[in-house]
Coordinates of C-alpha atoms in Angstrom, one line a residue:
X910 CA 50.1 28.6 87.3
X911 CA 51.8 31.8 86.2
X912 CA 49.4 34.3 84.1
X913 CA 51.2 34.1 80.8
X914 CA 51.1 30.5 81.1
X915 CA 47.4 30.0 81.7
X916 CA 46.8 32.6 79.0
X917 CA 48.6 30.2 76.6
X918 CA 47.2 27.4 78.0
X919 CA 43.6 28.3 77.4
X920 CA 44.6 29.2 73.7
X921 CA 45.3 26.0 72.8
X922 CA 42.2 24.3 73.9
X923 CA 40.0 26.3 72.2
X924 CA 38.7 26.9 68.3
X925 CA 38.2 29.8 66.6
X926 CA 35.1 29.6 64.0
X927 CA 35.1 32.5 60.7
X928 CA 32.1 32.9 58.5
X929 CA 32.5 34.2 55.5
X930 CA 30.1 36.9 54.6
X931 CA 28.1 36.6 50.6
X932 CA 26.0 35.5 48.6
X933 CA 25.0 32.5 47.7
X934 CA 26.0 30.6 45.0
X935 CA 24.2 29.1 42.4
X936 CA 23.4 28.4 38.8
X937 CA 20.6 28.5 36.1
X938 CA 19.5 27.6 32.9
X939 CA 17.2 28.2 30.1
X940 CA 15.4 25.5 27.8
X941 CA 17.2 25.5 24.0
X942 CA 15.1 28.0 21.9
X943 CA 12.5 25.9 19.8
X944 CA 12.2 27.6 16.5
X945 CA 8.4 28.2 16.0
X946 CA 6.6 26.7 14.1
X947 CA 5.0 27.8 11.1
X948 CA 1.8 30.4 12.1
X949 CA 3.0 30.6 15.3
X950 CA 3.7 33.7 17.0
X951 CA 6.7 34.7 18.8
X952 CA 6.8 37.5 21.2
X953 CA 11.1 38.3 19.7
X954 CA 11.2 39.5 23.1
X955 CA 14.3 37.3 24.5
X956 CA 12.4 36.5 27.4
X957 CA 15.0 36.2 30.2
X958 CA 14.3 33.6 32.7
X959 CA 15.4 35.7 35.6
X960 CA 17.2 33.1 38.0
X961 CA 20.8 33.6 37.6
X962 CA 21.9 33.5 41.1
X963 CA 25.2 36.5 41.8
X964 CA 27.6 34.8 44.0
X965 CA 28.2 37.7 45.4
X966 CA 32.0 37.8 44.8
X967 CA 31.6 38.5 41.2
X968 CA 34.6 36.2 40.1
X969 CA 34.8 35.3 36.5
X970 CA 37.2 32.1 35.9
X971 CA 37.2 33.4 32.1
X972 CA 36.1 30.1 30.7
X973 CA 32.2 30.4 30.6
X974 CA 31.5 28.5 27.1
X975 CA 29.0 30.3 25.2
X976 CA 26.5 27.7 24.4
X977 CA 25.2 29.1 20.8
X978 CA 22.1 27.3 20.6
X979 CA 19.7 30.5 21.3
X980 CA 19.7 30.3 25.2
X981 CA 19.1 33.1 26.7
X982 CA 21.3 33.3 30.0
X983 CA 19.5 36.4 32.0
X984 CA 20.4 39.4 29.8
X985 CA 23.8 38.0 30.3
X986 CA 25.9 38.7 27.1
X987 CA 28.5 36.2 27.0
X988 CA 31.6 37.9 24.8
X989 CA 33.8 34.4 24.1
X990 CA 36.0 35.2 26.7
X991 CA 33.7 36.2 29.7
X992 CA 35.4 39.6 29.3
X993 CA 34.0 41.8 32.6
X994 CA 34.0 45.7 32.1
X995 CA 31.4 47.7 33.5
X996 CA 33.1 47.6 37.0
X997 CA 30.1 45.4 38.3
X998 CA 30.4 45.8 41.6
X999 CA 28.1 43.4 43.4
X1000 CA 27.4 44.4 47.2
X1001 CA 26.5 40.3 47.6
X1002 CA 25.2 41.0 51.4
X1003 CA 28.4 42.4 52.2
X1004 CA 28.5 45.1 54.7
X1005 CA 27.4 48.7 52.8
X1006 CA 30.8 51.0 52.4
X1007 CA 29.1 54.3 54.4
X1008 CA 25.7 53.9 52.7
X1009 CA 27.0 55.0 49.0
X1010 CA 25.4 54.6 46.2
X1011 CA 26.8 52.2 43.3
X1012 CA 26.4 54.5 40.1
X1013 CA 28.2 52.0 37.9
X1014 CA 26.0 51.1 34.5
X1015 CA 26.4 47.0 35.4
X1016 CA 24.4 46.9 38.4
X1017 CA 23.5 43.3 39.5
X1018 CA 20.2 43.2 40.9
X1019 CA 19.7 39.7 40.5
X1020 CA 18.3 39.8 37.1
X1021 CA 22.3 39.9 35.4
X1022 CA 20.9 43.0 33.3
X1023 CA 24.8 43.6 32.2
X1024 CA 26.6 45.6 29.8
X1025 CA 26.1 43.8 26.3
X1026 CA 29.6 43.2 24.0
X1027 CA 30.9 45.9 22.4
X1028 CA 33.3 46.0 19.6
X1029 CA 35.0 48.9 19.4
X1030 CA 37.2 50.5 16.6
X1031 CA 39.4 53.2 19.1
X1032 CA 40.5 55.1 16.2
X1033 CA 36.6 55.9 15.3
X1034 CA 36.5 60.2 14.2
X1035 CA 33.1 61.2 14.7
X1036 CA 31.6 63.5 12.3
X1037 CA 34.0 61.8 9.7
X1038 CA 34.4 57.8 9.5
X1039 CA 30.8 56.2 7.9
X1040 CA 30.5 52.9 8.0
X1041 CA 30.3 51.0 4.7
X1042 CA 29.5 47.1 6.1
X1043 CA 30.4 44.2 8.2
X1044 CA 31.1 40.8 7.7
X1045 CA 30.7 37.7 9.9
X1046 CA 33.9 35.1 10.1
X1047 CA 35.4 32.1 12.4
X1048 CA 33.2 29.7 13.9
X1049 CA 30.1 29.8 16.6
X1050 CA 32.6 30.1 19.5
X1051 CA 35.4 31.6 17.6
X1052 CA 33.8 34.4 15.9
X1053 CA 35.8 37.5 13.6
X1054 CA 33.7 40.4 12.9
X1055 CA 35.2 42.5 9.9
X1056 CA 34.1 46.2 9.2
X1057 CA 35.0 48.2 6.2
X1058 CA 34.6 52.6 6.9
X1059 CA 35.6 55.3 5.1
X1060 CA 36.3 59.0 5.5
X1061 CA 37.3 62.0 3.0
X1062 CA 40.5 63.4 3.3
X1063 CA 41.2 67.2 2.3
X1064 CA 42.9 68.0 -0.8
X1065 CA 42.7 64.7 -2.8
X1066 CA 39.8 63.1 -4.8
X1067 CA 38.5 60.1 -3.0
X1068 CA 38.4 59.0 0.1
X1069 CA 40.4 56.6 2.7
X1070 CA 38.9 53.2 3.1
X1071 CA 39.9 50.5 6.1
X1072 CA 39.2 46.9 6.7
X1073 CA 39.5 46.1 10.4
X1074 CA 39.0 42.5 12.1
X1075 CA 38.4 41.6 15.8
X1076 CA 38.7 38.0 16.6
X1077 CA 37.5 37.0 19.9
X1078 CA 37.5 37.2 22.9
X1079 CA 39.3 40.4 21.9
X1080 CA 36.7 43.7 20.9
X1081 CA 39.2 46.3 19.4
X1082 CA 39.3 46.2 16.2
X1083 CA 43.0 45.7 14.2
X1084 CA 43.3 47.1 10.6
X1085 CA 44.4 44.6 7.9
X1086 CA 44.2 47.1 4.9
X1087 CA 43.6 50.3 4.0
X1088 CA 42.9 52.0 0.4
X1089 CA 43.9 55.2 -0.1
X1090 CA 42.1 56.5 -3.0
X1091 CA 44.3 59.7 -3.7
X1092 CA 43.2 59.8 -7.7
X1093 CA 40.3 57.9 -7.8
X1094 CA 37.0 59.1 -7.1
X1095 CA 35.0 56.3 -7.5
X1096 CA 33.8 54.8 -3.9
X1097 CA 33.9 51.1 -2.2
X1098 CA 30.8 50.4 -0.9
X1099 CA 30.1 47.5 0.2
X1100 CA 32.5 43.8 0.8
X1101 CA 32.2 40.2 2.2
X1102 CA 34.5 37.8 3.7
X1103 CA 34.1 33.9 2.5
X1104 CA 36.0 31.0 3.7
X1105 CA 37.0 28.0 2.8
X1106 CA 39.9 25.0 3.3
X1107 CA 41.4 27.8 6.1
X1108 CA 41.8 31.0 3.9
X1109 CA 39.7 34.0 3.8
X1110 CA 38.6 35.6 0.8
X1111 CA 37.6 39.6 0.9
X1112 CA 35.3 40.6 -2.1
X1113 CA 35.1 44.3 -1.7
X1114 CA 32.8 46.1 -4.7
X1115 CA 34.0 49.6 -5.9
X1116 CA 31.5 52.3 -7.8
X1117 CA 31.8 52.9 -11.6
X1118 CA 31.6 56.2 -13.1
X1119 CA 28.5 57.3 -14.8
X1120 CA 29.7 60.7 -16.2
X1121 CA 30.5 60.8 -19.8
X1122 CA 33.1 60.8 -21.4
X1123 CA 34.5 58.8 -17.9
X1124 CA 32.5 55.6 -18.0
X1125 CA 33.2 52.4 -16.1
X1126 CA 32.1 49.4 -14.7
X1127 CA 31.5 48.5 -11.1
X1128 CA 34.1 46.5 -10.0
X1129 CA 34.7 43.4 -7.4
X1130 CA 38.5 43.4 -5.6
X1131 CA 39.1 40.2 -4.3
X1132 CA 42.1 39.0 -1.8
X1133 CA 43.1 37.2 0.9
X1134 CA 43.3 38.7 4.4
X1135 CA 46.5 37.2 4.6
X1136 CA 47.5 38.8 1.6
X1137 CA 45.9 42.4 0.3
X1138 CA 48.3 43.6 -2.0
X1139 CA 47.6 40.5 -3.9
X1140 CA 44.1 41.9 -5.8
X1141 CA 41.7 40.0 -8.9
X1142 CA 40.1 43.0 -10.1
X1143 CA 36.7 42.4 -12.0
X1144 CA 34.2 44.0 -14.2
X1145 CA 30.6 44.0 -13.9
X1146 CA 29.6 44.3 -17.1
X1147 CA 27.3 41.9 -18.7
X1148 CA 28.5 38.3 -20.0
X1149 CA 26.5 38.9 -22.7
X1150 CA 27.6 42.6 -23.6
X1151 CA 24.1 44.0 -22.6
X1152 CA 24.6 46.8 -19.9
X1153 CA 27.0 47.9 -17.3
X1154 CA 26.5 47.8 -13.4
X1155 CA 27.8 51.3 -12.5
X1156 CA 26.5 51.5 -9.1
X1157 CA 26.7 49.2 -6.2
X1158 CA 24.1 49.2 -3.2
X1159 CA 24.8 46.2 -1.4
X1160 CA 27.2 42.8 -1.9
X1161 CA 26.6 38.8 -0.1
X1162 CA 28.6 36.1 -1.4
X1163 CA 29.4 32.6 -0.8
X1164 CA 31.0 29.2 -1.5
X1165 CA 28.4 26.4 -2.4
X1166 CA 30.2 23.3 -3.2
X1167 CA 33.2 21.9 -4.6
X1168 CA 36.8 20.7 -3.3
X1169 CA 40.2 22.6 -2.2
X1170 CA 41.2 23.3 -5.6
X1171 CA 37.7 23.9 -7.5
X1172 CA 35.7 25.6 -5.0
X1173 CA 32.7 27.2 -7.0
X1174 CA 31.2 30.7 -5.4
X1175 CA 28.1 33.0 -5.9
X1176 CA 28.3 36.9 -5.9
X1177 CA 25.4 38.7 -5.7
X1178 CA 25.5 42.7 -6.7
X1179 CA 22.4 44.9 -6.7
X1180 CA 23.1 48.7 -7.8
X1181 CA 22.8 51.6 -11.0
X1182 CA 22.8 49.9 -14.5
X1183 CA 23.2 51.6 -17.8
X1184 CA 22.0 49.8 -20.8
X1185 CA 24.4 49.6 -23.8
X1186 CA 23.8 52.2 -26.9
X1187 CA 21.0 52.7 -25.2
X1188 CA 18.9 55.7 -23.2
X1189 CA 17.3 53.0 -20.6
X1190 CA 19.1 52.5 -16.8
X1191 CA 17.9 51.5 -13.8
X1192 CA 18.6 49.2 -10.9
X1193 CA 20.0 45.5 -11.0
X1194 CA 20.5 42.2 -9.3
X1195 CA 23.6 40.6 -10.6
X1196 CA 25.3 37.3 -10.3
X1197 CA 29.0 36.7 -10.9
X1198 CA 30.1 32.9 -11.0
X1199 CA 33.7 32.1 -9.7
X1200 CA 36.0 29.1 -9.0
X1201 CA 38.5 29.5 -6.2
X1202 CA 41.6 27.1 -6.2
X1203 CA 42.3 27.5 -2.5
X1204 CA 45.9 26.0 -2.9
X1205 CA 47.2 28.6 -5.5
X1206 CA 47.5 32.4 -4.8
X1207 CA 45.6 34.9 -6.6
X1208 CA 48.6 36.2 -8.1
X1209 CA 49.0 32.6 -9.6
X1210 CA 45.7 32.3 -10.8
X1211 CA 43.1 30.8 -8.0
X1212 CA 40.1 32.6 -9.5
X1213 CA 38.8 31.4 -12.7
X1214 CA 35.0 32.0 -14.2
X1215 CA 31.7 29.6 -14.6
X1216 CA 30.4 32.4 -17.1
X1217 CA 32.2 35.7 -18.4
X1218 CA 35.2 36.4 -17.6
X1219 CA 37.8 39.2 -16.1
X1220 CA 36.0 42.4 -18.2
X1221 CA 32.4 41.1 -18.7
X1222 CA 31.5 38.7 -15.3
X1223 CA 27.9 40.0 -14.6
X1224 CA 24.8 37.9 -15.1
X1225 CA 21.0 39.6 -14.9
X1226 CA 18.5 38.0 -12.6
X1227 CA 16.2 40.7 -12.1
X1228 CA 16.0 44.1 -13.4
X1229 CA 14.0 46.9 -12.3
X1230 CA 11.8 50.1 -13.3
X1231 CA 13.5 53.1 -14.3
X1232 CA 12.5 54.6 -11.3
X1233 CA 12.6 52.0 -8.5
X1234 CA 15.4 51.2 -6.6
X1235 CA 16.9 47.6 -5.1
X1236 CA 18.9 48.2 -1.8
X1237 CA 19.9 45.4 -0.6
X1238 CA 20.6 41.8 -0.7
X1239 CA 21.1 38.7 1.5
X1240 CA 21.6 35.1 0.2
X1241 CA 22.4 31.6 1.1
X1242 CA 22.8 28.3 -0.9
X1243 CA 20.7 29.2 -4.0
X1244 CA 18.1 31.5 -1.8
X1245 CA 18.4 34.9 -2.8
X1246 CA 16.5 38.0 -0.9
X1247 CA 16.7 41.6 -2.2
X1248 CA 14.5 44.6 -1.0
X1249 CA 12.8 46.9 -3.6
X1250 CA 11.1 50.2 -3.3
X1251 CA 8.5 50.3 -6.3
X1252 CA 8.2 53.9 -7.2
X1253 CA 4.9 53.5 -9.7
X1254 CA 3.1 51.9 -6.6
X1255 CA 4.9 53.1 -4.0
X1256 CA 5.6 49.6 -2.8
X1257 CA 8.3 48.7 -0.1
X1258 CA 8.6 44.9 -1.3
X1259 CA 10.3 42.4 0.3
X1260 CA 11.3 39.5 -2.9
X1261 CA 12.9 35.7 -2.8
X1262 CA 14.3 34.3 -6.1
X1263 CA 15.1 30.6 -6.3
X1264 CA 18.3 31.1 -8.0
X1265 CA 18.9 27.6 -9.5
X1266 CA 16.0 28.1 -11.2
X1267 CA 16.6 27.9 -15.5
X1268 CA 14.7 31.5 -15.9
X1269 CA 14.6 32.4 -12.0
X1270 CA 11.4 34.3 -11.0
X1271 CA 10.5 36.5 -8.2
X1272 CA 7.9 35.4 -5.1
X1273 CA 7.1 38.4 -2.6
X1274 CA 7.8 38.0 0.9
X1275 CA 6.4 41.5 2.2
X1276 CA 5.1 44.1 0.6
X1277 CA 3.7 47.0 1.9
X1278 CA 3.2 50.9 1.3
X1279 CA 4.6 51.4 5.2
X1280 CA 7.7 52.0 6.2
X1281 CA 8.5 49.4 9.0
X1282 CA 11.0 51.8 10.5
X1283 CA 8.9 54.8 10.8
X1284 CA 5.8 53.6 11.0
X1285 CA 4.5 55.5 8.2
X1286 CA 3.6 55.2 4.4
X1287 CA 6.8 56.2 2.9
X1288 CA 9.7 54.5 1.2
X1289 CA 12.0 52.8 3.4
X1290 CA 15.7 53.7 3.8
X1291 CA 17.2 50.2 3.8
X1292 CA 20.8 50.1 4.2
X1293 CA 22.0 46.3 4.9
X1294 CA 20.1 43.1 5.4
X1295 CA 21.2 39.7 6.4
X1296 CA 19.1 36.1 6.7
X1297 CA 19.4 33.2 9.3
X1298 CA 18.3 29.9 7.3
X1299 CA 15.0 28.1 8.8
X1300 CA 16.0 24.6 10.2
X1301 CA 12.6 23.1 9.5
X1302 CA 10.9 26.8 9.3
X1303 CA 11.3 29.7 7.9
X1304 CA 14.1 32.0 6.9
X1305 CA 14.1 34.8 9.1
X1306 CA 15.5 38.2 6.9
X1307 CA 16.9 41.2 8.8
X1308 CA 16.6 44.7 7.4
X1309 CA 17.8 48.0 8.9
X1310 CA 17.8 51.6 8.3
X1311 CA 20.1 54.4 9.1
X1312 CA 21.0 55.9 12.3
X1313 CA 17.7 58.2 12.2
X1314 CA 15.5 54.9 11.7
X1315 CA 17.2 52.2 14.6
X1316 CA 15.8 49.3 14.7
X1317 CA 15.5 45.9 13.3
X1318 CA 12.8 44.7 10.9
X1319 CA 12.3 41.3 10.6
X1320 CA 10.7 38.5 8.0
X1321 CA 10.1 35.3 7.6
X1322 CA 9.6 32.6 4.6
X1323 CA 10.0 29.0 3.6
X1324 CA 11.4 28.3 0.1
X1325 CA 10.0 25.0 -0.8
X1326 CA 7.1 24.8 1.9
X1327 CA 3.5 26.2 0.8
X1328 CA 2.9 27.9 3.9
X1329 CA 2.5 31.7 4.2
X1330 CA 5.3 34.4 4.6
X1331 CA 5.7 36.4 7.4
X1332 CA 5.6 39.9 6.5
X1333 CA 8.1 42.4 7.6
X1334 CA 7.6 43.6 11.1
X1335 CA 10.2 45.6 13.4
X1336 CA 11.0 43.4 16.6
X1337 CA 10.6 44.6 20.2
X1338 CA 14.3 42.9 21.3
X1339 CA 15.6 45.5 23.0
X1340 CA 19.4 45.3 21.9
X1341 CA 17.6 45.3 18.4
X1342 CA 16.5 49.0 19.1
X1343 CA 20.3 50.2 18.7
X1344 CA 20.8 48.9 15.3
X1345 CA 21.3 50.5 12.5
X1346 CA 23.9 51.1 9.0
X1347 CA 25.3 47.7 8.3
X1348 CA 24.2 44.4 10.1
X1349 CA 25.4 40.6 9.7
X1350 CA 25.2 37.0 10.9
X1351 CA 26.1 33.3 9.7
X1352 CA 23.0 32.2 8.1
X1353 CA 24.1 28.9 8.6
X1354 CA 23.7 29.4 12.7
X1355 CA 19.9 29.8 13.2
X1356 CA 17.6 31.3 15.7
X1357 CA 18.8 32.7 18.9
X1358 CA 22.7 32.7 17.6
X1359 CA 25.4 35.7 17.4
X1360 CA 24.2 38.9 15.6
X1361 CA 26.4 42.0 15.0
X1362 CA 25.1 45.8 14.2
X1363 CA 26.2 48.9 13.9
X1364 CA 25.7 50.7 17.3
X1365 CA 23.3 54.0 16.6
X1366 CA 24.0 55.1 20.4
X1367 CA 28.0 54.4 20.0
X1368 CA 29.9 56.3 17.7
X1369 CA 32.5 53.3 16.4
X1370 CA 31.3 50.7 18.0
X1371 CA 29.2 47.1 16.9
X1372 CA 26.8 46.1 19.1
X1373 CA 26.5 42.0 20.0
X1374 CA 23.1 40.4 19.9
X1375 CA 20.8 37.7 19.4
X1376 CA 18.9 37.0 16.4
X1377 CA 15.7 38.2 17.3
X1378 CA 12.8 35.7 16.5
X1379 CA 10.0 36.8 14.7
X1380 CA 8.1 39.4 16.6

């Protein structure tokens, strides 16, 4: 047989075998997060079960479901979208390029310790934006994180406010309005987003003026984010004619019950209240009770009032010495939490009202001479709070402070069950350690689920996380 012909013939008969060269595949998964019980400690330490097998080809098929139920998939932040971008480049047993050293920040060494979700805003000027608060929208899966900033501009009185929304999977933030407040020197401070029969209601609240000769009330803006040039402006003065709210600390609101086109909603207002012909001030919770005709626009009338109305909407349900101060205020259903800072005592208290209550009273949740953040006795520097309602267990309350104070301080308490509080304590969760400025979750989602904060080590950016349990 010819050469060339034995050659082919020999290649025919025989097989060539490739092995591919990885890791292994595999899978894990963690037990759902039991709430614990009453008395019981938790470590809030997210303990991460450490089995999440790399394949070792690092291939995302963007459609990892984020199960929401407080399981903890190996450090593994899951951004809605499975949205890769630290570079993670995963050696997998594969041969090593010339012995080089991966420097990335998303190194997988088996324990999936990855970048956590970032939401950015790119047009973020250091030194200059401040953020004022975010707001939690969409569903479990679907989530829309709102942020409202502001920043002086030269040679005008007040300053330049934005609202900017990110929608998942996507983490830049878009601007849906901005404020320019060329003539008017009076601040926003604070907003919300509620929802309800598919449209979303912004209630942003705006400073009064306290010098004389200038006074004014605080004031709610409300629209829809579909809408923002269509604005319900309203006073917080009392329904009753009895002070002013002048300041404004912090803002929560919701819808409680009702149908598309009597849908009745809670605002609750703490901030600087001036009594009427009178020398006396001092801080003040407020209510304002609204109906919402979701199938009208505010221009043609969809907010109407329980009590007050446009001038005079405030209601007192808790007033304070002339020298203490209420921060903040979180609030679900008719559980309402504000933080105090007693100055006669020098208490850092931590109160729940029942706020269906005929003549609503105060229980304390925490109070302590201590600052939480510091670790010292001082007053604390709260600047936002949020809750996550107890399914069978307490509400756990989130405080935090500003960027020089990162961290997040956590309580607990159940509103109709005798069983004792737990008293503020600043959680160990790692992710937690970054927080600081503004903070927010659905209190409706419970333990475990989607928290957002400000980032304290990311000029412009909102850190992910998961509610820490109680530490």
């Amino acid at each position: 047989m010819e050469p060339n012909k034995f050659l082919l013939a020999l290649l025919a008969t025989s097989s060539l075998t490739l092995t591919a060269c990885g890791g292994g595949g595999g899978s894990s998964s963690s037990p759902e997060e039991t709430p614990p019980p009453a008395g019981d400690t938790n470590n809030g330490t997210d303990t991460d079960n450490g089995t999440d097998t790399d394949n070792g080809t690092d291939t995302d098929n963007g459609t990892d479901t984020d199960n929401d139920t407080g399981t903890d998939n190996g450090g593994d932040t899951d951004n809605g979208g499975d949205i890769d971008n630290g570079g993670d480049t995963d050696n997998g047993g594969d041969t090593d390029n010339g012995g080089e050293t991966d420097n990335t920040d998303e190194t997988d060494n088996g324990g999936n310790a990855n970048t956590p979700t970032l939401l950015q805003d790119t047009s973020w000027s250091a030194g200059q934006d401040r953020i004022l608060g975010l707001s939690y929208g969409g569903t479990g899966d679907n989530p829309v994180v709102s942020m409202l900033k502001a920043k002086p501009v030269d040679g005008q009185d007040g300053d330049l406010f934005t609202l900017q929304s990110v929608a998942y999977p996507q983490t830049d933030f878009s601007v849906t309005r901005t404020i320019d407040n060329e003539r008017d020197r009076q601040d926003y401070q604070e907003f919300d987003i509620i929802s309800s029969n598919g449209k979303d209601y912004v209630i942003a609240c705006q400073d009064g003026n306290n010098s004389t000769g200038y006074e004014q009330s605080t004031k709610l803006h409300i629209w829809e984010s579909s809408a923002p040039d269509d604005v319900e402006t309203i006073g917080l003065s009392d329904i009753n004619g009895t002070f002013e709210l002048r300041g404004c600390n912090s803002l929560d609101a919701l819808f409680t019950q009702g149908s598309s086109t009597a849908m009745e909603a809670k605002v609750y207002v703490v901030g600087y209240s001036e009594i009427s012909n009178s020398g006396f001030s001092g801080d003040r919770l407020v209510q304002v009770s609204l109906v919402f005709d979701t199938t009208k626009t505010i221009d043609q009338g969809a907010i109407s009032f329980l009590s007050g109305e446009g001038r005079a909407a405030a209601q007192n349900l808790y007033q304070a010495g002339p020298n203490d101060s209420i921060d903040a205020v979180a609030a679900y259903g008719n559980n309402i939490y504000f933080f105090t800072y007693q100055d006669d005592d020098a208490y850092n208290t931590l109160y729940y009202m029942n706020g269906a209550a005929a003549n609503p009273t105060t229980k304390v949740v925490s109070q302590s001479v201590n600052d939480v953040f510091a670790g010292v006795a001082q007053q604390m520097s709260v600047k936002d709070m949020t809750l996550v309602q107890g399914i069978n267990d307490h509400d756990l309350i989130y405080l935090v402070s500003d960027s020089d104070a990162p961290g997040i301080a956590v309580a607990g308490h159940r509103p109709f069950v005798a069983v004792p509080a737990r008293t503020l304590a600043k959680t160990s969760d790692t992710l937690a350690q970054r927080c600081s400025d503004a903070i927010t979750a659905n209190p409706a989602n419970g333990y475990g689920q989607k928290m957002w904060c400000y980032d304290a080590t990311e000029a412009g950016k909102v850190l992910e996380l998961q509610a820490p349990v109680y530490p």
